Amino acid sequence: MTDDALPMDVRAAGAITLLFGPSTERLCHLTPEHLKFGDKHAHLVLGRHPVLLSPRLAELLRHLAEQPQLRPQLSRARPGPRWLFPGMVPGKPISTHGMTQKLNRHGIPVRTARKAALAALAADLPSPILADVTGMHRHTALRWVAYARRDWAEYLAARAGEQAQGVRE
């Protein structure tokens, strides 16, 4: 997402959703510890498999992770994890409903964006990795991979049948 008019958290959450299709719950529970910055590359750890981040998204997430979080005094008594997407309740991440509403309000339809990301990932990833990265059940990942499979055999057979029939006429 490159629109600087959008809030930073919306750009980051929208980009992660559009690229990697995690569930909104998994997205909301991301912490700075999920980000791994190396000398040349940055990764976001979703499940057991870190995914490579583009330099622009890595910089956006780094900036988001380094932002000071304004917490009420009450939450300092029991320090919890720092959230990339903090919620209104001290020490808690934004709710899945709140995140969905926020993204939808800024023109990023979460359900549609996630389905598009899942279809693209399912075409390129084996189902166990797809399940781990997106947080879906392994059987669901198998169905997505089958749905997105690039199998042209049926189409080619139908075209060959049409051409053979055209030759006979």
Tab-separated table of C-alpha atoms in Angstrom:
chain	number	residue	atom	x	y	z
A	1	MET	CA	0.000	0.000	0.000
A	2	THR	CA	1.559	3.289	-1.016
A	3	ASP	CA	-1.138	5.821	-0.154
A	4	ASP	CA	0.433	8.035	2.507
A	5	ALA	CA	-2.996	9.542	3.221
A	6	LEU	CA	-3.956	6.288	4.950
A	7	PRO	CA	-2.941	5.811	8.573
A	8	MET	CA	0.254	3.793	8.983
A	9	ASP	CA	-1.472	0.893	10.757
A	10	VAL	CA	-4.075	0.645	7.976
A	11	ARG	CA	-1.364	0.594	5.296
A	12	ALA	CA	0.560	-2.102	7.157
A	13	ALA	CA	-2.461	-4.276	7.987
A	14	GLY	CA	-3.865	-3.868	4.478
A	15	ALA	CA	-0.578	-4.823	2.841
A	16	ILE	CA	-0.159	-7.905	5.037
A	17	THR	CA	-3.737	-8.988	4.315
A	18	LEU	CA	-3.448	-8.414	0.567
A	19	LEU	CA	-0.074	-10.165	0.272
A	20	PHE	CA	-0.195	-13.022	2.753
A	21	GLY	CA	-3.884	-13.533	3.610
A	22	PRO	CA	-3.584	-14.280	7.343
A	23	SER	CA	-6.755	-14.495	9.375
A	24	THR	CA	-7.725	-11.196	10.945
A	25	GLU	CA	-7.151	-12.732	14.374
A	26	ARG	CA	-3.578	-13.703	13.465
A	27	LEU	CA	-3.020	-10.238	11.980
A	28	CYS	CA	-4.250	-8.496	15.140
A	29	HIS	CA	-1.930	-10.566	17.359
A	30	LEU	CA	1.290	-9.631	15.552
A	31	THR	CA	4.052	-8.209	17.742
A	32	PRO	CA	7.424	-6.659	16.869
A	33	GLU	CA	8.930	-10.084	17.662
A	34	HIS	CA	7.252	-11.406	14.508
A	35	LEU	CA	9.540	-9.127	12.469
A	36	LYS	CA	13.050	-10.347	11.667
A	37	PHE	CA	15.453	-7.831	10.157
A	38	GLY	CA	18.689	-9.058	8.602
A	39	ASP	CA	21.475	-7.275	6.757
A	40	LYS	CA	19.804	-7.628	3.380
A	41	HIS	CA	16.287	-8.909	3.947
A	42	ALA	CA	13.406	-8.606	6.360
A	43	HIS	CA	10.897	-11.317	7.171
A	44	LEU	CA	7.544	-11.542	8.882
A	45	VAL	CA	7.066	-14.753	10.833
A	46	LEU	CA	3.599	-16.131	10.255
A	47	GLY	CA	3.391	-19.559	11.839
A	48	ARG	CA	6.661	-21.481	11.493
A	49	HIS	CA	7.534	-20.068	8.085
A	50	PRO	CA	8.963	-16.551	7.777
A	51	VAL	CA	7.826	-14.729	4.662
A	52	LEU	CA	10.071	-12.318	2.805
A	53	LEU	CA	8.996	-8.689	2.967
A	54	SER	CA	9.481	-6.106	0.265
A	55	PRO	CA	11.834	-3.316	1.357
A	56	ARG	CA	8.973	-0.811	1.414
A	57	LEU	CA	6.716	-2.999	3.565
A	58	ALA	CA	9.652	-3.888	5.838
A	59	GLU	CA	10.340	-0.201	6.425
A	60	LEU	CA	6.658	0.484	7.108
A	61	LEU	CA	6.506	-2.365	9.643
A	62	ARG	CA	9.771	-1.301	11.269
A	63	HIS	CA	8.402	2.220	11.702
A	64	LEU	CA	5.132	0.836	13.100
A	65	ALA	CA	7.013	-1.418	15.558
A	66	GLU	CA	9.192	1.475	16.761
A	67	GLN	CA	6.274	3.840	17.349
A	68	PRO	CA	5.821	4.657	21.018
A	69	GLN	CA	2.631	3.135	22.331
A	70	LEU	CA	0.610	5.429	24.488
A	71	ARG	CA	-0.617	3.228	27.312
A	72	PRO	CA	-2.561	4.295	30.346
A	73	GLN	CA	-0.682	4.151	33.668
A	74	LEU	CA	-2.747	1.101	34.676
A	75	SER	CA	-1.191	-1.119	32.012
A	76	ARG	CA	2.380	-0.433	33.147
A	77	ALA	CA	1.807	-2.403	36.342
A	78	ARG	CA	1.494	-5.614	34.325
A	79	PRO	CA	3.568	-5.190	31.173
A	80	GLY	CA	2.401	-7.421	28.350
A	81	PRO	CA	3.474	-7.852	24.778
A	82	ARG	CA	3.769	-4.859	22.517
A	83	TRP	CA	1.297	-5.197	19.693
A	84	LEU	CA	1.853	-3.916	16.169
A	85	PHE	CA	-1.859	-3.107	16.204
A	86	PRO	CA	-2.738	-2.136	19.801
A	87	GLY	CA	-6.346	-1.954	20.864
A	88	MET	CA	-8.296	0.399	23.058
A	89	VAL	CA	-8.029	-1.911	26.075
A	90	PRO	CA	-4.618	-1.553	27.736
A	91	GLY	CA	-2.370	-4.508	26.989
A	92	LYS	CA	-4.688	-5.979	24.358
A	93	PRO	CA	-4.437	-5.938	20.566
A	94	ILE	CA	-7.122	-4.395	18.406
A	95	SER	CA	-10.149	-6.667	18.152
A	96	THR	CA	-10.726	-8.601	14.961
A	97	HIS	CA	-13.997	-6.746	14.481
A	98	GLY	CA	-12.279	-3.410	15.051
A	99	MET	CA	-9.526	-4.246	12.541
A	100	THR	CA	-12.025	-5.439	9.941
A	101	GLN	CA	-14.123	-2.299	10.367
A	102	LYS	CA	-11.059	-0.060	10.187
A	103	LEU	CA	-9.753	-1.641	6.976
A	104	ASN	CA	-13.200	-1.696	5.377
A	105	ARG	CA	-13.693	1.978	6.276
A	106	HIS	CA	-10.476	2.821	4.411
A	107	GLY	CA	-11.462	0.919	1.260
A	108	ILE	CA	-9.766	-2.431	1.954
A	109	PRO	CA	-12.499	-5.082	2.003
A	110	VAL	CA	-10.919	-7.702	4.267
A	111	ARG	CA	-12.863	-10.743	3.085
A	112	THR	CA	-12.238	-10.026	-0.604
A	113	ALA	CA	-8.588	-9.083	-0.024
A	114	ARG	CA	-7.919	-12.241	1.971
A	115	LYS	CA	-9.582	-14.494	-0.613
A	116	ALA	CA	-7.534	-12.934	-3.409
A	117	ALA	CA	-4.323	-13.435	-1.426
A	118	LEU	CA	-5.244	-17.036	-0.623
A	119	ALA	CA	-5.954	-17.826	-4.269
A	120	ALA	CA	-2.608	-16.380	-5.349
A	121	LEU	CA	-0.687	-18.157	-2.584
A	122	ALA	CA	-2.494	-21.459	-3.164
A	123	ALA	CA	-1.344	-21.431	-6.783
A	124	ASP	CA	2.306	-21.251	-5.683
A	125	LEU	CA	2.617	-22.932	-2.263
A	126	PRO	CA	2.182	-26.507	-1.095
A	127	SER	CA	-0.829	-26.926	1.184
A	128	PRO	CA	1.119	-27.516	4.456
A	129	ILE	CA	2.980	-24.223	4.063
A	130	LEU	CA	-0.189	-22.418	2.984
A	131	ALA	CA	-1.937	-23.707	6.123
A	132	ASP	CA	0.906	-22.584	8.367
A	133	VAL	CA	1.371	-19.130	6.845
A	134	THR	CA	-2.327	-18.266	6.738
A	135	GLY	CA	-3.420	-20.037	9.910
A	136	MET	CA	-6.028	-22.151	8.155
A	137	HIS	CA	-6.698	-25.838	8.793
A	138	ARG	CA	-4.672	-28.221	6.616
A	139	HIS	CA	-7.820	-29.624	4.970
A	140	THR	CA	-8.947	-26.125	4.060
A	141	ALA	CA	-5.506	-25.445	2.594
A	142	LEU	CA	-5.802	-28.616	0.488
A	143	ARG	CA	-9.123	-27.359	-0.912
A	144	TRP	CA	-7.602	-23.936	-1.717
A	145	VAL	CA	-4.660	-25.562	-3.504
A	146	ALA	CA	-7.037	-27.790	-5.487
A	147	TYR	CA	-9.169	-24.755	-6.328
A	148	ALA	CA	-6.193	-22.703	-7.513
A	149	ARG	CA	-4.418	-25.555	-9.289
A	150	ARG	CA	-3.221	-24.563	-12.721
A	151	ASP	CA	-4.473	-27.567	-14.632
A	152	TRP	CA	-5.304	-26.877	-18.239
A	153	ALA	CA	-5.964	-30.506	-19.246
A	154	GLU	CA	-9.752	-30.225	-19.159
A	155	TYR	CA	-9.726	-26.994	-21.153
A	156	LEU	CA	-7.326	-28.410	-23.752
A	157	ALA	CA	-9.420	-31.566	-24.146
A	158	ALA	CA	-12.554	-29.479	-24.708
A	159	ARG	CA	-10.768	-27.299	-27.271
A	160	ALA	CA	-9.393	-30.364	-29.068
A	161	GLY	CA	-12.923	-31.800	-29.203
A	162	GLU	CA	-14.270	-28.555	-30.681
A	163	GLN	CA	-11.529	-28.458	-33.296
A	164	ALA	CA	-12.054	-32.113	-34.246
A	165	GLN	CA	-15.762	-31.499	-34.647
A	166	GLY	CA	-15.052	-28.415	-36.807
A	167	VAL	CA	-12.850	-30.471	-39.129
A	168	ARG	CA	-15.610	-33.085	-39.637
A	169	GLU	CA	-18.210	-30.512	-40.649
